[in-house]
Coordinates of C-alpha atoms and ligand atoms in Angstrom, one line a residue:
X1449 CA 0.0 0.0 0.0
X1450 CA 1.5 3.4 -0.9
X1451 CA 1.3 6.7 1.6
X1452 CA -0.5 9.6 -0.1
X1453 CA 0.3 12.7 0.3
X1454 CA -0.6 16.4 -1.3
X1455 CA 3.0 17.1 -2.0
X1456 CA 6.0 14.7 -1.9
X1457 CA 9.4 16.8 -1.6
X1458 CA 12.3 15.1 -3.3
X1459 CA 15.7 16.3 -1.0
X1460 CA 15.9 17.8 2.3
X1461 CA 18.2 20.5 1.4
X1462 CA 17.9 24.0 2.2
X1463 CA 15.5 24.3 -0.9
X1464 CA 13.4 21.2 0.2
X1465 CA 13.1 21.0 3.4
X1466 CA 11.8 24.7 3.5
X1467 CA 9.4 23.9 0.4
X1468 CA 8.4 20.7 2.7
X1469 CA 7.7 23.2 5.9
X1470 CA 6.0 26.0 3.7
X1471 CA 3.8 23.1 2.3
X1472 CA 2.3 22.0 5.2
X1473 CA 1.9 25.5 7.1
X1474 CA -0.3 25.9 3.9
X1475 CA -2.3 23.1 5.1
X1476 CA -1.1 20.3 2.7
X1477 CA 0.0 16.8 3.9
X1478 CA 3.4 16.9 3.4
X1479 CA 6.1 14.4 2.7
X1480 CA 9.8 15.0 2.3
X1481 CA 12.5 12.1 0.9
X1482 CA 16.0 12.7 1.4
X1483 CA 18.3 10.2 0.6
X1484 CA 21.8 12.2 2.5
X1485 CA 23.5 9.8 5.1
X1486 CA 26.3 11.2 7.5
X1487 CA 30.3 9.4 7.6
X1488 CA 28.2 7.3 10.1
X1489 CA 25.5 6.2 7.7
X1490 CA 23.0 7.8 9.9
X1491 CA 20.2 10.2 7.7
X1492 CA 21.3 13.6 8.3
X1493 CA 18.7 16.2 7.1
X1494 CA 19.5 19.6 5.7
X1495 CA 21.6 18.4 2.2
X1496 CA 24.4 19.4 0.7
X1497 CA 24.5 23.0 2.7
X1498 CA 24.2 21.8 6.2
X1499 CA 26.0 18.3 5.7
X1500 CA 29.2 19.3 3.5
X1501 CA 29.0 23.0 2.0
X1502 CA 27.8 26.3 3.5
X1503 CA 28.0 25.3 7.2
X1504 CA 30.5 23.0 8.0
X1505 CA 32.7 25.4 5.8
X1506 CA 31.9 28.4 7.5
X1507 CA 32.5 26.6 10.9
X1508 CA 36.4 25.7 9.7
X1509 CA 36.5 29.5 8.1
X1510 CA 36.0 30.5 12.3
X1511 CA 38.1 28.3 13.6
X1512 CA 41.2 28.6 10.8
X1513 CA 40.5 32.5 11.8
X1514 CA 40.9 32.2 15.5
X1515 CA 44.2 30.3 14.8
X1516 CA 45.4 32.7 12.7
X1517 CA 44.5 35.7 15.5
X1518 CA 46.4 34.2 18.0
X1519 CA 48.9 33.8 16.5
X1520 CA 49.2 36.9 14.5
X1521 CA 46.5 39.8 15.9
X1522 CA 46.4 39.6 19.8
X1523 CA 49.8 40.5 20.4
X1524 CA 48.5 44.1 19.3
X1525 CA 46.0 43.8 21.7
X1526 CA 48.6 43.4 24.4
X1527 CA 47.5 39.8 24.4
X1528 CA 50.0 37.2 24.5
X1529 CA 49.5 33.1 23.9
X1530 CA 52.1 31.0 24.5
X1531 CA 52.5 27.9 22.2
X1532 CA 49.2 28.1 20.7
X1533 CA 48.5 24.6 18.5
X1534 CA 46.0 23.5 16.6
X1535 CA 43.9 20.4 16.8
X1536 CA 42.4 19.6 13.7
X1537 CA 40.2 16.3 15.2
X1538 CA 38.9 19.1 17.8
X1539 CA 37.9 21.4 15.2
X1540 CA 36.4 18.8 12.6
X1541 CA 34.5 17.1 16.1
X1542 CA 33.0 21.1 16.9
X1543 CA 32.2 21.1 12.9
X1544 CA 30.3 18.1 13.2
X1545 CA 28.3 18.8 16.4
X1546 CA 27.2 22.4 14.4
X1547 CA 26.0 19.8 11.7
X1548 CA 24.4 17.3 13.7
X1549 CA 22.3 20.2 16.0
X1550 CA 20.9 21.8 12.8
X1551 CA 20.3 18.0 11.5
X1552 CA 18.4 17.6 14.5
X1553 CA 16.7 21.1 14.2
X1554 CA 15.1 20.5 10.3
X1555 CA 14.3 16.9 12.0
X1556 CA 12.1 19.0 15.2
X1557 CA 11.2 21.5 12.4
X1558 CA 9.4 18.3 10.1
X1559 CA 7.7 17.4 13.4
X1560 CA 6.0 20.3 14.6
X1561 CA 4.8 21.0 11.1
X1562 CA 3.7 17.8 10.7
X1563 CA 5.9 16.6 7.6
X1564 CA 6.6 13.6 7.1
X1565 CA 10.2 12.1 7.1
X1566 CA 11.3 9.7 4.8
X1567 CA 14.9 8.3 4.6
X1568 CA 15.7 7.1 1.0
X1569 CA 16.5 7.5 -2.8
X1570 CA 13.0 8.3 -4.4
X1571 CA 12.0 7.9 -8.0
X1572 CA 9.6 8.4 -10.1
X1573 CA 8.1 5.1 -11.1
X1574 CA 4.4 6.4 -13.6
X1575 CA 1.7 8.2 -12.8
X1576 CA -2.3 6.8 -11.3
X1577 CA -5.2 9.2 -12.5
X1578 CA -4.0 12.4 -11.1
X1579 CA -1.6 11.3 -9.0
X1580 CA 2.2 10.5 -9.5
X1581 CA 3.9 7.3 -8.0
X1582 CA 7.4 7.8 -6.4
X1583 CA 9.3 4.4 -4.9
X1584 CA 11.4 5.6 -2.1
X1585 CA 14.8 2.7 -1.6
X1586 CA 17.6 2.1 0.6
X1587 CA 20.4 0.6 0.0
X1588 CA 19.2 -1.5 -2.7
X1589 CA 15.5 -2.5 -1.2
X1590 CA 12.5 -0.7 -1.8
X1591 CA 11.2 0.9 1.5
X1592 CA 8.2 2.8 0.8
X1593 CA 5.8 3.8 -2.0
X1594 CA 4.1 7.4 -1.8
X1595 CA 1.2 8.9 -4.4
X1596 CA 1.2 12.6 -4.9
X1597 CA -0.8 15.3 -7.1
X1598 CA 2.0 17.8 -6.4
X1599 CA 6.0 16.7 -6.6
X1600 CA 9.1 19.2 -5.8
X1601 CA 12.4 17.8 -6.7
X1602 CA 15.1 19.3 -4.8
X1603 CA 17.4 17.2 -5.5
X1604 CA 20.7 19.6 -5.4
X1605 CA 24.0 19.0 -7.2
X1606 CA 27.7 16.9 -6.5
X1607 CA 30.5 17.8 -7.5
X1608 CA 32.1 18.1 -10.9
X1609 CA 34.7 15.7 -11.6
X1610 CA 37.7 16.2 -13.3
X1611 CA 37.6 13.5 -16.3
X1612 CA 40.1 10.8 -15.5
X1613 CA 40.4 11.3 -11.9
X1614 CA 38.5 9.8 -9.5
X1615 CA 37.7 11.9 -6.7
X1616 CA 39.1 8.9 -3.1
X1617 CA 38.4 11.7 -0.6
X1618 CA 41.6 10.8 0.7
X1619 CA 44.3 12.1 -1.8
X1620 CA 42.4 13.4 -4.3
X1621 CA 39.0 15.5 -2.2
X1622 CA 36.0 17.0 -3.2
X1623 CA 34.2 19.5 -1.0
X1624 CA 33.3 16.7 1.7
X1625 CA 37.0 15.7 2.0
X1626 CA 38.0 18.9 2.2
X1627 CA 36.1 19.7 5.1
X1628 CA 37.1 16.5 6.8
X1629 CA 41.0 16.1 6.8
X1630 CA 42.6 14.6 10.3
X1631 CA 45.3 16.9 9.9
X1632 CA 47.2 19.8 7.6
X1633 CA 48.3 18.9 4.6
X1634 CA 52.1 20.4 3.7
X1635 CA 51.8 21.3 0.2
X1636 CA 47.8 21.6 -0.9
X1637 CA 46.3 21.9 -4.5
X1638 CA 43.3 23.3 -5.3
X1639 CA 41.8 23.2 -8.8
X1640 CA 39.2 25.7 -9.4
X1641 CA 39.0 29.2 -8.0
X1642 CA 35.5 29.4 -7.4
X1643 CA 34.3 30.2 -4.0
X1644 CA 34.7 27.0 -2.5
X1645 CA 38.3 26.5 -3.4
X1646 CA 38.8 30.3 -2.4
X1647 CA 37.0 29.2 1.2
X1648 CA 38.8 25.6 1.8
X1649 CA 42.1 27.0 0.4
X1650 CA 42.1 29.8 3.0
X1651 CA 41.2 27.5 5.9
X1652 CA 44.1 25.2 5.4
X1653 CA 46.3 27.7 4.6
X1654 CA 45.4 29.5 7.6
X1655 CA 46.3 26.2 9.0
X1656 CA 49.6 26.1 8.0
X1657 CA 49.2 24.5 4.5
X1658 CA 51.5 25.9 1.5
X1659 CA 48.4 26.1 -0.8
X1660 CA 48.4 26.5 -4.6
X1661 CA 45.4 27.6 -6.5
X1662 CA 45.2 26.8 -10.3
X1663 CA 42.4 27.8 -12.2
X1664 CA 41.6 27.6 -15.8
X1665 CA 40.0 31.4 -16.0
X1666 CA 42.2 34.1 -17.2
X1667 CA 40.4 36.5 -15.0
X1668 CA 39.8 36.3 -11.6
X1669 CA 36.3 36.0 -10.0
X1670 CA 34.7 36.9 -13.3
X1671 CA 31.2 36.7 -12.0
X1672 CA 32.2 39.8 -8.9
X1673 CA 32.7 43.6 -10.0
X1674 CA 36.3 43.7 -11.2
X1675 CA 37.2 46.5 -9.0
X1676 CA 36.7 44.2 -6.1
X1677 CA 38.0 41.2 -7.5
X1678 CA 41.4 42.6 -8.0
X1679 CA 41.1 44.1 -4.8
X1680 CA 40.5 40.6 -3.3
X1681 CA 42.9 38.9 -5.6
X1682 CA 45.7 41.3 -4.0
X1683 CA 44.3 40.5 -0.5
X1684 CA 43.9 36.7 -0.7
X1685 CA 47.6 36.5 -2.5
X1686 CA 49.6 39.3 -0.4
X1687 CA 47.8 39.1 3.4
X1688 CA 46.6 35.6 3.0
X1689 CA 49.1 33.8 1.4
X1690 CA 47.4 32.0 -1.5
X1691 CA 49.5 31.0 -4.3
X1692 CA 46.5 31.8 -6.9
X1693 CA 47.5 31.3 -10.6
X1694 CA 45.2 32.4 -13.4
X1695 CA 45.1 30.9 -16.7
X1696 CA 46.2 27.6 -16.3
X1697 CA 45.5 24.8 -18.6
X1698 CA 45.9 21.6 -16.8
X1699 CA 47.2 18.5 -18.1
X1700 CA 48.1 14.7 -16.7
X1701 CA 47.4 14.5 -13.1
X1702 CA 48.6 11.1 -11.4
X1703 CA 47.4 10.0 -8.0
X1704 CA 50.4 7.8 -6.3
X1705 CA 50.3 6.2 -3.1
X1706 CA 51.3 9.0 -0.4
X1707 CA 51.1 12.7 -3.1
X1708 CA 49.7 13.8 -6.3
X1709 CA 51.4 15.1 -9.4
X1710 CA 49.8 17.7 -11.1
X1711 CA 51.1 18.7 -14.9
X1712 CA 50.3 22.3 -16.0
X1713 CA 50.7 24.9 -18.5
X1714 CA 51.1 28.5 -17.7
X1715 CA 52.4 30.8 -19.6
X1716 CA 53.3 28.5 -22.5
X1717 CA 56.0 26.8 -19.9
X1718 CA 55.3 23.3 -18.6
X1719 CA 55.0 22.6 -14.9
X1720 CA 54.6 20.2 -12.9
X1721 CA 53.5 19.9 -8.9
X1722 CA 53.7 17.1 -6.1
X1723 CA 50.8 17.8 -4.1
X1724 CA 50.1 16.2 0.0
X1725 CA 46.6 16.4 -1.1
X1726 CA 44.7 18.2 -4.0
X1727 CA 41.3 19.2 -3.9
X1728 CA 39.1 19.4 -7.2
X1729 CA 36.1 22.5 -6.9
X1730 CA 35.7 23.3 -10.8
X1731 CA 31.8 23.6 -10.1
X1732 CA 28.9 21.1 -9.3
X1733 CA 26.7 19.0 -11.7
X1734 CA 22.8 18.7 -11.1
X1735 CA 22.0 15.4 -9.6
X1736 CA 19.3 13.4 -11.5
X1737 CA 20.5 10.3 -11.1
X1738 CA 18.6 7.6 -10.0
X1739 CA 15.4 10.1 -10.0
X1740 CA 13.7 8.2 -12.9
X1741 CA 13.4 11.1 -14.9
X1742 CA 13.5 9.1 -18.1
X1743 CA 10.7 6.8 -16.8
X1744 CA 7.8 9.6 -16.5
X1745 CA 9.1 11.7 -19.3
X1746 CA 11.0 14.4 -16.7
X1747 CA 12.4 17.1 -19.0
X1748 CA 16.0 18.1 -18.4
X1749 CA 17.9 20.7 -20.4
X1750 CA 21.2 20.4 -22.1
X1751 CA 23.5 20.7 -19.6
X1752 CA 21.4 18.1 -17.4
X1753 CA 19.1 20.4 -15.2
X1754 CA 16.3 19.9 -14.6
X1755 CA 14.0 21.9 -17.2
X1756 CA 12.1 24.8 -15.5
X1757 CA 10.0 27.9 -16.5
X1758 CA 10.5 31.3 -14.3
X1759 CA 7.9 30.0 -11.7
X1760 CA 9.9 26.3 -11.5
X1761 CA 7.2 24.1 -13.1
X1762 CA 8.8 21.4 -15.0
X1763 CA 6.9 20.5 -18.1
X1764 CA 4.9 17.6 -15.9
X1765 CA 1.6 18.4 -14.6
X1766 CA 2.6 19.0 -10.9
X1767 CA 5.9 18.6 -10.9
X1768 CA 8.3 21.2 -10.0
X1769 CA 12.0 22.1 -9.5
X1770 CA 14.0 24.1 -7.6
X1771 CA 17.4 24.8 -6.5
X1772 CA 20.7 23.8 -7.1
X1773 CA 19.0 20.9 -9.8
X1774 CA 17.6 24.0 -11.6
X1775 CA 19.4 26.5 -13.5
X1776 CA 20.3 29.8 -11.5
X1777 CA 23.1 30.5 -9.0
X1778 CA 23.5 27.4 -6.9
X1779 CA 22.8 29.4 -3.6
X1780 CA 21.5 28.0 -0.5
X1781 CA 19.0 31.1 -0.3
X1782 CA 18.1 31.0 -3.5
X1783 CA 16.9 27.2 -3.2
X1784 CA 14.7 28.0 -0.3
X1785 CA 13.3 31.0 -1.7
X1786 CA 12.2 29.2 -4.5
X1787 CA 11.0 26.7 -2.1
X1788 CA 8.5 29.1 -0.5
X1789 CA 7.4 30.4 -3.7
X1790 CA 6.9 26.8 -5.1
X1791 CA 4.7 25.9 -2.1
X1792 CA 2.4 28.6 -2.1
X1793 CA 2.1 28.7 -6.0
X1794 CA 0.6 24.7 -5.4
X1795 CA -1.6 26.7 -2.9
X1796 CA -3.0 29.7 -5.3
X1797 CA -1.0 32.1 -4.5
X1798 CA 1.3 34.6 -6.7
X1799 CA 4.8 34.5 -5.2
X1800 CA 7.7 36.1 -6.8
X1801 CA 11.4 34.9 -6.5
X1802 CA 13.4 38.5 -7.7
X1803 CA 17.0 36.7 -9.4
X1804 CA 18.2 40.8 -9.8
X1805 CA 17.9 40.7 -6.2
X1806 CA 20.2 38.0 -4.8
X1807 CA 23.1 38.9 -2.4
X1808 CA 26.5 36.6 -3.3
X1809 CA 28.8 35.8 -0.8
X1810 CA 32.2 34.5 -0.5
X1811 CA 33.6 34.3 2.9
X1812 CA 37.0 34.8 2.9
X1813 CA 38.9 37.1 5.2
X1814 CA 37.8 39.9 4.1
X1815 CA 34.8 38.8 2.8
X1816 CA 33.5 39.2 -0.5
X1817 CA 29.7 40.2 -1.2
X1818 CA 27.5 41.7 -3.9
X1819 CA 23.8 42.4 -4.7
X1820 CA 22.8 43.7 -8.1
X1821 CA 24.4 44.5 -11.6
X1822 CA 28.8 44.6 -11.7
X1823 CA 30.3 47.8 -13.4
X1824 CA 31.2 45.7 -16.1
X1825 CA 27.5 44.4 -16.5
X1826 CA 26.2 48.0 -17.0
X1827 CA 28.5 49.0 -19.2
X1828 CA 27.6 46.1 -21.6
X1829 CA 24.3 46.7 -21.5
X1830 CA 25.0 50.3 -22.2
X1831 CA 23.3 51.3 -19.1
X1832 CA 24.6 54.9 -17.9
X1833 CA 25.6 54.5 -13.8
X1834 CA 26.9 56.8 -11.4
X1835 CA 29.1 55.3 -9.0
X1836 CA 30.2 55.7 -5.5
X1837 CA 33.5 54.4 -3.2
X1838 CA 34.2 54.1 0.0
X1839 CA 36.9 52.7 2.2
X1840 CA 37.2 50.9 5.3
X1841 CA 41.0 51.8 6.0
X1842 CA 39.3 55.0 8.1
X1843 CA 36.2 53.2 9.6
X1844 CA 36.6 53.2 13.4
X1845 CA 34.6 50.0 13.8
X1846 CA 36.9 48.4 11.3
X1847 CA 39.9 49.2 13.2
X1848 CA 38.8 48.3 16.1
X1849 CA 38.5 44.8 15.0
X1850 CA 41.4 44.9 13.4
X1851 CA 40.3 44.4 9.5
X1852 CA 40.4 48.0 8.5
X1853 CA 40.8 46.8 5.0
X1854 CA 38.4 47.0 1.9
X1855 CA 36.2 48.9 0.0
X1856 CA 32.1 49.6 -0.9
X1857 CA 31.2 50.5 -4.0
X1858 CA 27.8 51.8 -4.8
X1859 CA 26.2 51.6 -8.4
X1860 CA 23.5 53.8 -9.3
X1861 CA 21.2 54.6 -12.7
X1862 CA 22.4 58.4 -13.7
X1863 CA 18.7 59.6 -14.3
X1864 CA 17.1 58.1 -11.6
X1865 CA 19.9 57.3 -9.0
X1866 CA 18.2 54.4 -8.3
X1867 CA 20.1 51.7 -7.2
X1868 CA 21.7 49.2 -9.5
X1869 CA 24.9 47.3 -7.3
X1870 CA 26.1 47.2 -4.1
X1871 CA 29.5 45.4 -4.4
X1872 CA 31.7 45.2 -1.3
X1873 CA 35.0 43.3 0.0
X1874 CA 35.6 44.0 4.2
X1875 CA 34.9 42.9 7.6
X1876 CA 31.4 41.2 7.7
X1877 CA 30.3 42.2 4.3
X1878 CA 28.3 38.9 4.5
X1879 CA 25.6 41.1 6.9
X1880 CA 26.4 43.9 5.2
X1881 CA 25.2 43.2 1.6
X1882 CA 21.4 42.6 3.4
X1883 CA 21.2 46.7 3.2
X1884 CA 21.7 46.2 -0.5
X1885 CA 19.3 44.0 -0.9
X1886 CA 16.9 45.9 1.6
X1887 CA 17.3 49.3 -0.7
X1888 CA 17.0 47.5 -3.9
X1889 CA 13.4 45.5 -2.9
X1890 CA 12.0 48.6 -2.2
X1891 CA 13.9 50.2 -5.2
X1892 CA 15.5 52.4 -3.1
X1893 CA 17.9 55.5 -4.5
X1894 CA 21.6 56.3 -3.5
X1895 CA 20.1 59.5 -2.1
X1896 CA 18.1 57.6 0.1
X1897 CA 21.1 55.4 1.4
X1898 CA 22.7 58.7 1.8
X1899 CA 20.4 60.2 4.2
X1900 CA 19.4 57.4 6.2
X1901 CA 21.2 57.5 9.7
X1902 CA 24.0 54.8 10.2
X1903 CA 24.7 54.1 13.5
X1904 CA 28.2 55.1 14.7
X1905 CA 31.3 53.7 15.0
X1906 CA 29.5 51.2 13.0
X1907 CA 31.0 49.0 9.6
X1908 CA 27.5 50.3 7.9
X1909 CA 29.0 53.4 7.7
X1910 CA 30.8 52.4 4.8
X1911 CA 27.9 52.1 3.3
X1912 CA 26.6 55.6 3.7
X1913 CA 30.1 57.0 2.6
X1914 CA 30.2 55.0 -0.8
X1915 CA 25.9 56.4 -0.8
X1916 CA 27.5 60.0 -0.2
X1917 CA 30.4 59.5 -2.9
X1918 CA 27.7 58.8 -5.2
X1919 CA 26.5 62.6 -4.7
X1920 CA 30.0 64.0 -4.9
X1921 CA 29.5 64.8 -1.2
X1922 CA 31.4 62.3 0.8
X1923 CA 32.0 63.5 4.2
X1924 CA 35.2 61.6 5.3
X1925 CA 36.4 60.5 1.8
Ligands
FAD3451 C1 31.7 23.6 0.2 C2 30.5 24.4 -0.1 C3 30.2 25.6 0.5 C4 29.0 26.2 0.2 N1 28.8 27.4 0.8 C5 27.7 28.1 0.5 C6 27.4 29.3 1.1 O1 28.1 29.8 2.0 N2 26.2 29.9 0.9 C7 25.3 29.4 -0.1 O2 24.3 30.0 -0.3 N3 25.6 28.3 -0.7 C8 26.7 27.6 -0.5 N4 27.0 26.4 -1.1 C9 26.0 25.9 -2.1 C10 24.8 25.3 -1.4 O3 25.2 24.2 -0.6 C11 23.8 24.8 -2.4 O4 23.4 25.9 -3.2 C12 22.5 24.3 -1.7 O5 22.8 23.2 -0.8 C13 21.5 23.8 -2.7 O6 20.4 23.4 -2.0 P1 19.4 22.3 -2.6 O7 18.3 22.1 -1.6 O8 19.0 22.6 -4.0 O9 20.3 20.9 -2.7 P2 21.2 20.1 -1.7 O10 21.6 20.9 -0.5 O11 22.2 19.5 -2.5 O12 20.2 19.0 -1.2 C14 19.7 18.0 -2.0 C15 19.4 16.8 -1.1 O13 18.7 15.8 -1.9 C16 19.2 14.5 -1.7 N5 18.9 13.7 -2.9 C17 19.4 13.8 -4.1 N6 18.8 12.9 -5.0 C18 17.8 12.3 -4.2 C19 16.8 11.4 -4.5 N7 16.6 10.9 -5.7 N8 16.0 11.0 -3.5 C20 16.1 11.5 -2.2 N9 17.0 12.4 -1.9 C21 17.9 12.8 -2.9 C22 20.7 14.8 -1.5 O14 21.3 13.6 -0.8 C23 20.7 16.0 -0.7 O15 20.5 15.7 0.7 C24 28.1 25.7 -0.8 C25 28.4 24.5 -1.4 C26 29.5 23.8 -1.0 C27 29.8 22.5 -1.7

């Protein structure tokens, strides 16, 4: 006999678990399948994100930073540490208890709203009358059958491999190896700098790790504002330490017993690289596997997403997609937002998910963030801008935590001053880039930015400077 449901919700990521809560506050009986099991081989809700991405990396970000103030920053304070060590089975156990108290948190969440949690691979096996049939297994054996009207896959993505290499998590790691090594590599590749190889590369090196960066891109962090990019290329070489080479076309890589050789071009000169341990982050792929997509008819597009219109319906009746398995920015916020919207389009009502609107973050020290268009984005769309800069080398707040370093840049229409971008590298630009996103839902104007009160001796005030700039009437600029 098969369980039926309203809605079945295919992956308990950040996009499905949310669409799974959002369902049933809407009043539909609610099922969510997530197939994710922890080193233990215990289900562990919350999906790429929670289990092996945003979370667990941001909690080795903290700790690689605390290592690196004691060692380097208190002193100024008129602190001093003694032979400070790391313990990297310490700070992978503290990851892994963040990981497991969320787990259990989506797991209380599915409880109170009443969803149902199922543990397994789910696939699509046909369709009865109105209603779609979904086979949930483990390991092998089938474990439950479900009926729905309504489906949301939320399946998320893995890791891209490199072809030829198989990813062993123990020489050669993808994003769950690198957040799980027993101790700190000496010599550390890193292929690919997106913003995961930017994030583990600066933990380890933080660590202690001589880390090399090649990436095939001739320009750095084409998808930022190229003002901060090279701003944060200089940062993340110079104060950080990363050896980050741009331009690289990579050849044989062999995978021995104890190190990895990497062959490379650059600059028309052969090169080639013993790594301790090499970590591949050249992007994700959408996972589809195994969903019986083929079987029911599921349409995916040509580079393997699944095939969605802008409100995520696929082109099954009742079937919808969302997140990282749809095209988009494969953001954790984005996923959920589309989520929400998905749940209460099955409910009637007219949710929007704004894509001009989505902040970007990458958290390295400084961090990295963005809402909106990039310089170089309005000037190929032949939009006219006004722009505004600001500093953080003078911001009090800044220099009392010791990261008086970065800059704000404010992008606004020259007509209507509304504003277009809000791109930022600094301190805590990560909470930052929310007043971005505030001014440009309600379609603010750099005037109004400008005459809003920040409070003071606050990082914000960046912000308000870069706003003022805009006008040609910085006060501390
Ligand atoms: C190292 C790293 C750091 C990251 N940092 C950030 C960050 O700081 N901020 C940010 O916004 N994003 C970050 N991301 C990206 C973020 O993790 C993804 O965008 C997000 O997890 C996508 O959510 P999702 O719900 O679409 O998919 P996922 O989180 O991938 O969840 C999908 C779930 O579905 C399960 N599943 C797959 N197929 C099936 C099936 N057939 N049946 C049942 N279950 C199935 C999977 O096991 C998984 O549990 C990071 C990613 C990585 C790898």
């Amino acid at each position: 006999m098969s369980q039926q449901f309203d809605v079945v919700v295919i992956g308990g990521g950040p996009g499905g678990y949310v669409a799974a809560i959002r369902a049933a506050q809407l009043g539909f009986s609610t099922a969510c399948v997530d197939a994710f099991k922890n080193p233990e081989g215990k289900a562990s809700l919350g999906g790429t994100c929670l289990n092996v991405g945003c979370i667990p990396s941001k909690a080795l970000l903290q700790s690689s930073e605390n290592f690196h103030a004691v060692q380097h920053d208190f002193a100024k304070h008129g602190i001093s540490v003694a032979g400070a060590k790391m313990d990297v089975g310490q700070m992978i156990a503290r990851k892994t208890e963040i990981i497991n108290k969320n787990a259990a948190g989506i797991g209380f969440l599915f409880k109170k709203n009443k969803v149902a949690n199922i543990h397994g691979l789910a696939a699509f096996k046909g369709r009865q009358g109105d209603k779609w049939l979904i086979e949930v297994t483990d390991g092998g054996k089938v474990v439950d059958t479900l009926e729905a009207a309504q489906v949301i896959v939320a399946t998320g993505s893995s890791p891209r491999q490199l072809p030829g290499l198989a990813t062993d998590n123990h020489l050669v790691l993808d994003n769950e190896g690198a957040l799980a090594l027993s101790a700190v590599p000496k010599r550390l590749g890193v292929i690919g700098a997106g913003v995961i190889g930017l994030e583990m590369g600066s933990v380890w090196k933080r660590l202690g790790a001589e880390v090399t960066i090649l990436e095939a891109a001739p320009t750095f962090l084409a998808a930022a504002d190229q003002q901060i990019a090279k701003e944060a290329f200089k940062t993340l070489t110079k104060d950080t330490g990363l050896d980050i080479k741009l331009g690289v076309k990579i050849g044989e890589i062999k995978a021995g017993k104890k190190a990895v050789t990497v062959n490379y071009e650059l600059n028309g000169e052969a090169v080639k690289a013993d790594f301790d341990k090499l970590i591949v982050s050249i992007g994700r792929v959408p996972n589809t596997r195994g969903l019986g997509a083929e079987a029911v008819g599921l349409q995916l597009d040509e580079r393997g997403f699944v095939a969605v219109d802008e409100h995520c319906r696929t082109n099954l009746p009742g079937v919808w997609a969302i997140g990282d398995v749809v095209r988009g920015p494969m953001l954790a916020h984005k996923a959920s937002e589309e989520g929400v919207a998905v749940a209460e389009r099955i409910a009637g009502q007219q949710p929007h998910v704004d894509f001009g609107v989505i902040p970007w973050v990458i958290y390295t020290s400084p961090e990295i963030a963005w809402v909106g268009k990039t310089e170089e984005q309005l000037k190929a769309e032949g939009v006219e801008y006004k722009k505004g800069t600001s500093g953080f080398g003078a911001n009090g707040r800044a220099l009392g935590l010791g990261q008086a370093q970065g800059m704000v840049k404010i992008l606004a229409d020259a007509k209507t001053d509304r504003i277009l971008g809000l791109h930022m590298i600094g301190p805590m630009v990560s909470e930052l880039v929310s007043e971005g996103v505030v001014s440009m839902e309600f379609k603010a104007a750099s005037e109004d930015l400008a005459r809003i009160i920040h409070a003071h001796p606050s990082l914000s005030e960046v912000i308000h400077e870069a706003a003022l700039a805009a006008d040609k009437r910085a006060l501390h600029g």
